[in-house]
Coordinates of N, CA, C and O in Angstrom, one line a residue:
X204 N -4.2 -11.7 -8.5 CA -3.3 -10.6 -8.6 C -1.9 -11.1 -8.1 O -1.8 -11.8 -7.1
X205 N -0.9 -10.8 -8.9 CA 0.4 -11.2 -8.5 C 1.0 -10.1 -7.6 O 1.0 -8.9 -7.9
X206 N 1.6 -10.5 -6.4 CA 2.2 -9.6 -5.5 C 3.6 -9.3 -6.0 O 4.4 -10.2 -6.1
X207 N 3.9 -8.0 -6.2 CA 5.2 -7.6 -6.6 C 5.6 -6.3 -5.9 O 4.8 -5.7 -5.2
X208 N 6.8 -5.9 -6.1 CA 7.4 -4.8 -5.4 C 6.8 -3.5 -5.9 O 6.9 -2.4 -5.3
X209 N 6.1 -3.5 -7.1 CA 5.5 -2.3 -7.6 C 4.2 -1.9 -6.9 O 3.7 -0.8 -7.0
X210 N 3.6 -2.9 -6.2 CA 2.3 -2.6 -5.5 C 2.6 -1.8 -4.2 O 3.6 -1.9 -3.6
X211 N 1.6 -1.0 -3.8 CA 1.7 -0.3 -2.6 C 1.5 -1.3 -1.4 O 0.9 -2.4 -1.6
X212 N 1.9 -0.8 -0.2 CA 1.7 -1.6 1.0 C 0.2 -2.0 1.2 O -0.1 -3.1 1.5
X213 N -0.6 -1.0 1.0 CA -2.1 -1.2 1.2 C -2.6 -2.2 0.2 O -3.4 -3.1 0.6
X214 N -2.2 -2.2 -1.0 CA -2.6 -3.2 -2.0 C -2.1 -4.6 -1.7 O -2.9 -5.5 -1.8
X215 N -0.9 -4.7 -1.2 CA -0.4 -6.0 -0.8 C -1.2 -6.6 0.4 O -1.6 -7.7 0.4
X216 N -1.5 -5.7 1.4 CA -2.3 -6.2 2.5 C -3.7 -6.6 2.1 O -4.2 -7.6 2.6
X217 N -4.3 -5.8 1.2 CA -5.6 -6.2 0.8 C -5.6 -7.5 0.0 O -6.5 -8.3 0.3
X218 N -4.6 -7.7 -0.8 CA -4.5 -9.0 -1.5 C -4.3 -10.2 -0.5 O -4.8 -11.2 -0.7
X219 N -3.4 -10.0 0.5 CA -3.2 -11.0 1.5 C -4.5 -11.3 2.2 O -4.8 -12.5 2.5
X220 N -5.2 -10.3 2.6 CA -6.4 -10.5 3.3 C -7.4 -11.2 2.5 O -8.1 -12.1 2.9
X221 N -7.5 -10.9 1.2 CA -8.4 -11.6 0.3 C -8.1 -13.1 0.2 O -8.9 -14.0 0.2
X222 N -6.8 -13.4 0.1 CA -6.3 -14.8 0.0 C -6.6 -15.5 1.3 O -7.0 -16.7 1.2
X223 N -6.4 -14.9 2.4 CA -6.7 -15.6 3.7 C -8.2 -15.8 3.8 O -8.6 -16.9 4.3
X224 N -9.0 -14.9 3.4 CA -10.5 -15.1 3.4 C -10.9 -16.2 2.5 O -11.7 -17.1 2.9
X225 N -10.3 -16.3 1.3 CA -10.6 -17.4 0.4 C -10.2 -18.7 1.0 O -10.9 -19.7 0.8
X226 N -9.0 -18.8 1.7 CA -8.6 -20.0 2.3 C -9.6 -20.5 3.4 O -9.9 -21.6 3.5
X227 N -10.0 -19.5 4.2 CA -11.0 -19.8 5.2 C -12.3 -20.4 4.6 O -12.8 -21.4 5.0
X228 N -12.7 -19.7 3.5 CA -14.0 -20.2 2.8 C -13.8 -21.6 2.2 O -14.7 -22.4 2.2
X229 N -12.6 -21.8 1.6 CA -12.3 -23.2 1.1 C -12.4 -24.2 2.1 O -12.7 -25.4 1.8
X230 N -12.0 -23.9 3.4 CA -12.1 -24.8 4.5 C -13.5 -24.9 5.1 O -13.7 -25.6 6.1
X231 N -14.4 -24.1 4.5 CA -15.8 -24.0 5.0 C -15.9 -23.6 6.5 O -16.6 -24.3 7.2
X232 N -15.2 -22.6 6.8 CA -15.2 -22.1 8.2 C -15.7 -20.7 8.2 O -15.4 -19.9 7.3
X233 N -16.5 -20.4 9.3 CA -17.0 -19.0 9.4 C -15.9 -18.2 10.1 O -15.0 -18.7 10.7
X234 N -16.1 -16.9 10.0 CA -15.2 -16.0 10.7 C -15.2 -16.2 12.2 O -14.1 -16.2 12.8
X235 N -16.4 -16.4 12.7 CA -16.5 -16.6 14.2 C -15.8 -17.9 14.6 O -15.1 -17.9 15.6
X236 N -15.9 -19.0 13.8 CA -15.2 -20.2 14.1 C -13.7 -20.1 14.1 O -13.0 -20.5 15.0
X237 N -13.2 -19.4 13.1 CA -11.7 -19.3 12.9 C -11.2 -18.4 14.0 O -10.2 -18.7 14.7
X238 N -11.9 -17.3 14.3 CA -11.5 -16.3 15.4 C -11.4 -17.0 16.7 O -10.4 -16.9 17.4
X239 N -12.4 -17.8 17.0 CA -12.4 -18.5 18.3 C -11.3 -19.5 18.4 O -10.5 -19.6 19.4
X240 N -11.1 -20.3 17.3 CA -10.0 -21.3 17.3 C -8.6 -20.7 17.4 O -7.7 -21.2 18.0
X241 N -8.5 -19.5 16.8 CA -7.2 -18.8 16.7 C -6.9 -18.0 18.0 O -5.8 -17.6 18.2
X242 N -7.9 -17.8 18.8 CA -7.8 -17.0 20.0 C -7.7 -15.5 19.7 O -7.0 -14.8 20.5
X243 N -8.3 -15.1 18.6 CA -8.3 -13.7 18.3 C -9.8 -13.2 18.2 O -10.7 -14.1 18.1
X244 N -10.0 -11.9 18.3 CA -11.4 -11.5 18.2 C -11.9 -11.6 16.7 O -11.1 -11.6 15.8
X245 N -13.2 -11.7 16.6 CA -13.8 -11.7 15.2 C -13.5 -10.4 14.5 O -13.2 -10.4 13.3
X246 N -13.4 -9.3 15.2 CA -13.1 -8.0 14.6 C -11.7 -8.0 14.1 O -11.4 -7.5 13.0
X247 N -10.7 -8.6 14.8 CA -9.4 -8.7 14.3 C -9.3 -9.5 13.0 O -8.6 -9.1 12.1
X248 N -10.0 -10.6 13.0 CA -10.1 -11.4 11.7 C -10.7 -10.6 10.6 O -10.2 -10.7 9.5
X249 N -11.7 -9.9 10.9 CA -12.3 -9.0 9.8 C -11.3 -8.0 9.3 O -11.2 -7.7 8.1
X250 N -10.5 -7.4 10.3 CA -9.5 -6.5 9.9 C -8.4 -7.1 9.0 O -8.0 -6.5 8.0
X251 N -8.0 -8.3 9.3 CA -7.0 -9.0 8.5 C -7.5 -9.3 7.1 O -6.9 -9.0 6.1
X252 N -8.8 -9.7 7.1 CA -9.3 -10.1 5.8 C -9.6 -8.8 4.9 O -9.7 -8.9 3.7
X253 N -9.8 -7.7 5.6 CA -10.0 -6.5 4.8 C -8.7 -5.8 4.4 O -8.7 -4.8 3.7
X254 N -7.6 -6.3 4.9 CA -6.3 -5.7 4.5 C -5.8 -4.7 5.5 O -4.8 -4.0 5.2
X255 N -6.3 -4.6 6.7 CA -5.8 -3.7 7.7 C -4.6 -4.2 8.3 O -4.4 -5.4 8.3
X256 N -3.8 -3.3 8.9 CA -2.6 -3.7 9.6 C -2.9 -4.3 11.0 O -3.8 -3.7 11.7
X257 N -2.4 -5.5 11.3 CA -2.6 -6.1 12.6 C -1.3 -6.6 13.1 O -0.3 -6.6 12.5
X258 N -1.4 -7.1 14.4 CA -0.2 -7.6 15.0 C 0.3 -8.9 14.3 O -0.6 -9.7 13.9
X259 N 1.5 -9.1 14.2 CA 2.1 -10.3 13.6 C 1.7 -11.6 14.3 O 1.4 -12.6 13.6
X260 N 1.5 -11.6 15.6 CA 1.1 -12.7 16.4 C -0.3 -13.2 15.9 O -0.6 -14.4 15.9
X261 N -1.2 -12.2 15.6 CA -2.5 -12.5 15.2 C -2.5 -13.3 13.8 O -3.2 -14.2 13.6
X262 N -1.6 -12.8 12.9 CA -1.4 -13.5 11.6 C -0.9 -14.9 11.8 O -1.4 -15.8 11.2
X263 N 0.0 -15.1 12.7 CA 0.6 -16.4 12.9 C -0.5 -17.3 13.5 O -0.6 -18.5 13.0
X264 N -1.3 -16.9 14.4 CA -2.4 -17.7 14.9 C -3.4 -18.1 13.8 O -3.9 -19.2 13.8
X265 N -3.7 -17.1 13.0 CA -4.6 -17.4 11.9 C -4.1 -18.4 10.9 O -4.8 -19.3 10.5
X266 N -2.8 -18.2 10.6 CA -2.2 -19.2 9.6 C -2.2 -20.6 10.2 O -2.3 -21.6 9.5
X267 N -2.0 -20.7 11.5 CA -2.0 -22.0 12.2 C -3.3 -22.7 12.0 O -3.4 -23.9 11.7
X268 N -4.4 -21.9 12.2 CA -5.7 -22.5 12.1 C -6.1 -22.9 10.7 O -6.7 -23.9 10.4
X269 N -5.6 -22.0 9.8 CA -5.9 -22.3 8.3 C -4.9 -23.3 7.8 O -4.9 -23.6 6.6
X270 N -4.1 -23.9 8.6 CA -3.1 -24.9 8.2 C -2.2 -24.4 7.1 O -1.9 -25.1 6.2
X271 N -1.8 -23.2 7.2 CA -0.9 -22.5 6.3 C 0.4 -22.0 6.9 O 1.1 -21.2 6.3
X272 N 0.7 -22.4 8.2 CA 1.9 -21.9 8.9 C 3.2 -22.2 8.1 O 4.1 -21.5 8.1
X273 N 3.2 -23.4 7.4 CA 4.4 -23.8 6.7 C 4.6 -22.8 5.6 O 5.8 -22.7 5.0
X274 N 3.6 -22.0 5.2 CA 3.9 -21.0 4.1 C 4.9 -20.0 4.6 O 5.6 -19.4 3.7
X275 N 5.0 -19.7 5.9 CA 6.0 -18.8 6.4 C 7.4 -19.3 6.1 O 8.3 -18.5 5.9
X276 N 7.6 -20.6 6.1 CA 8.9 -21.2 5.9 C 9.3 -21.0 4.4 O 10.4 -20.7 4.1
X277 N 8.3 -21.1 3.5 CA 8.5 -20.8 2.1 C 8.8 -19.3 1.9 O 9.6 -18.9 1.0
X278 N 8.1 -18.5 2.6 CA 8.2 -17.0 2.5 C 9.6 -16.5 2.9 O 10.2 -15.8 2.2
X279 N 10.0 -17.0 4.1 CA 11.3 -16.6 4.6 C 12.1 -17.8 5.0 O 12.2 -18.2 6.2
X280 N 12.7 -18.6 4.1 CA 13.4 -19.8 4.5 C 14.6 -19.4 5.4 O 15.2 -18.3 5.3
X281 N 15.0 -20.3 6.2 CA 16.1 -20.1 7.1 C 17.4 -19.9 6.2 O 17.7 -20.8 5.4
X282 N 18.0 -18.8 6.4 CA 19.2 -18.5 5.6 C 20.5 -18.9 6.4 O 20.5 -18.6 7.6
X283 N 21.4 -19.4 5.7 CA 22.7 -19.8 6.4 C 23.8 -19.3 5.5 O 23.6 -19.0 4.3
X284 N 25.0 -19.3 6.0 CA 26.1 -18.9 5.2 C 26.4 -20.0 4.2 O 26.2 -21.2 4.4
X285 N 27.0 -19.5 3.1 CA 27.4 -20.4 2.0 C 28.7 -21.1 2.4 O 29.4 -20.6 3.3
X286 N 29.1 -22.1 1.7 CA 30.3 -22.8 2.0 C 31.5 -22.0 1.9 O 32.4 -22.0 2.7
X287 N 31.6 -21.0 0.9 CA 32.7 -20.1 0.8 C 32.8 -19.2 1.9 O 33.9 -18.8 2.4
X288 N 31.6 -18.7 2.4 CA 31.6 -17.8 3.6 C 32.2 -18.5 4.8 O 32.9 -17.9 5.6
X289 N 31.8 -19.7 5.0 CA 32.3 -20.5 6.1 C 33.8 -20.7 6.1 O 34.5 -20.6 7.1
X290 N 34.3 -20.9 4.9 CA 35.8 -21.1 4.7 C 36.5 -19.8 5.0 O 37.5 -19.7 5.7
X291 N 36.0 -18.7 4.5 CA 36.6 -17.4 4.7 C 36.6 -17.0 6.1 O 37.5 -16.4 6.6
X292 N 35.5 -17.3 6.8 CA 35.4 -16.9 8.2 C 35.8 -18.0 9.2 O 35.6 -17.9 10.4
X293 N 36.4 -19.1 8.7 CA 36.9 -20.2 9.4 C 35.8 -20.8 10.3 O 36.1 -21.1 11.5
X294 N 34.6 -20.9 9.8 CA 33.5 -21.6 10.5 C 32.7 -20.7 11.4 O 31.7 -21.1 12.0
X295 N 33.1 -19.4 11.6 CA 32.4 -18.5 12.4 C 31.3 -17.9 11.7 O 31.4 -17.5 10.5
X296 N 30.1 -17.7 12.3 CA 29.0 -17.1 11.7 C 29.1 -15.6 11.8 O 29.6 -15.1 12.7
X297 N 28.5 -14.9 10.8 CA 28.5 -13.5 10.7 C 27.6 -13.0 11.8 O 26.5 -13.5 12.0
X298 N 28.0 -11.9 12.5 CA 27.2 -11.3 13.6 C 26.7 -10.0 13.2 O 25.7 -9.5 13.8
X299 N 27.4 -9.3 12.3 CA 27.0 -7.9 11.9 C 27.1 -7.8 10.4 O 27.8 -8.5 9.7
X300 N 26.4 -6.8 9.9 CA 26.5 -6.4 8.5 C 27.8 -5.7 8.3 O 28.2 -4.9 9.2
X301 N 28.4 -5.8 7.1 CA 29.7 -5.1 7.0 C 29.5 -3.6 6.8 O 28.5 -3.1 6.4
X302 N 30.5 -2.9 7.3 CA 30.5 -1.4 7.1 C 30.7 -1.1 5.6 O 31.4 -1.8 4.9
X303 N 30.2 0.1 5.3 CA 30.5 0.5 3.9 C 31.9 1.0 3.8 O 32.4 1.6 4.8
X304 N 32.5 0.8 2.7 CA 33.9 1.1 2.5 C 34.0 2.7 2.5 O 33.1 3.4 2.1
X305 N 35.2 3.2 2.7 CA 35.4 4.6 2.7 C 35.3 5.1 1.2 O 34.9 6.2 1.0
X306 N 35.6 4.3 0.3 CA 35.4 4.6 -1.1 C 33.9 4.9 -1.4 O 33.6 5.9 -2.1
X307 N 33.0 4.1 -0.9 CA 31.6 4.3 -1.2 C 31.2 5.6 -0.5 O 30.4 6.4 -1.0
X308 N 31.7 5.9 0.7 CA 31.4 7.2 1.4 C 31.9 8.4 0.6 O 31.2 9.4 0.7
X309 N 33.0 8.3 0.0 CA 33.6 9.4 -0.7 C 32.7 9.8 -2.0 O 32.7 10.9 -2.4
X310 N 32.0 8.9 -2.5 CA 31.1 9.1 -3.7 C 29.9 10.0 -3.3 O 29.3 10.6 -4.2
X311 N 29.6 10.0 -2.0 CA 28.4 10.8 -1.6 C 28.9 12.3 -1.3 O 29.9 12.5 -0.8
X312 N 28.0 13.2 -1.7 CA 28.4 14.6 -1.4 C 28.3 14.9 0.1 O 27.5 14.3 0.8
X313 N 29.2 15.7 0.6 CA 29.3 16.0 2.0 C 28.2 16.9 2.4 O 27.8 17.9 1.7
X314 N 27.6 16.7 3.6 CA 26.5 17.5 4.1 C 26.8 17.8 5.6 O 27.5 17.0 6.2
X315 N 26.2 18.8 6.1 CA 26.3 19.1 7.6 C 25.5 18.1 8.4 O 25.8 17.9 9.6
X316 N 24.5 17.4 7.8 CA 23.7 16.4 8.6 C 22.5 17.0 9.2 O 21.8 16.2 9.9
X317 N 22.2 18.2 9.0 CA 21.0 18.8 9.6 C 20.0 19.2 8.6 O 19.1 19.9 8.8
X318 N 20.1 18.7 7.4 CA 19.1 18.9 6.3 C 18.0 18.0 6.4 O 18.1 16.9 6.8

């Protein structure tokens, strides 16, 4: 299954869990072995493989044992400013997201804010 933005969160988690379980099986490791090596409980590993929500640290530990931690680099590569941004900002890195312009704000209908 291809993971896309049309899928629900639950479907994406289930697919990720299925892929992690398949990777573990490809390495011929049991759930108990992987859980012990990763320093997580076997139940946590079962939850990950079933698509349940878990702590991010548990996922990182699991990826390390499955030798897939570099996949995170491909997932979220380190982003840096482009050459034109550096020139415009005279070498200074951006610290905040820009504010929306007043023109964009005027396009929205006014509300009291308590709806």
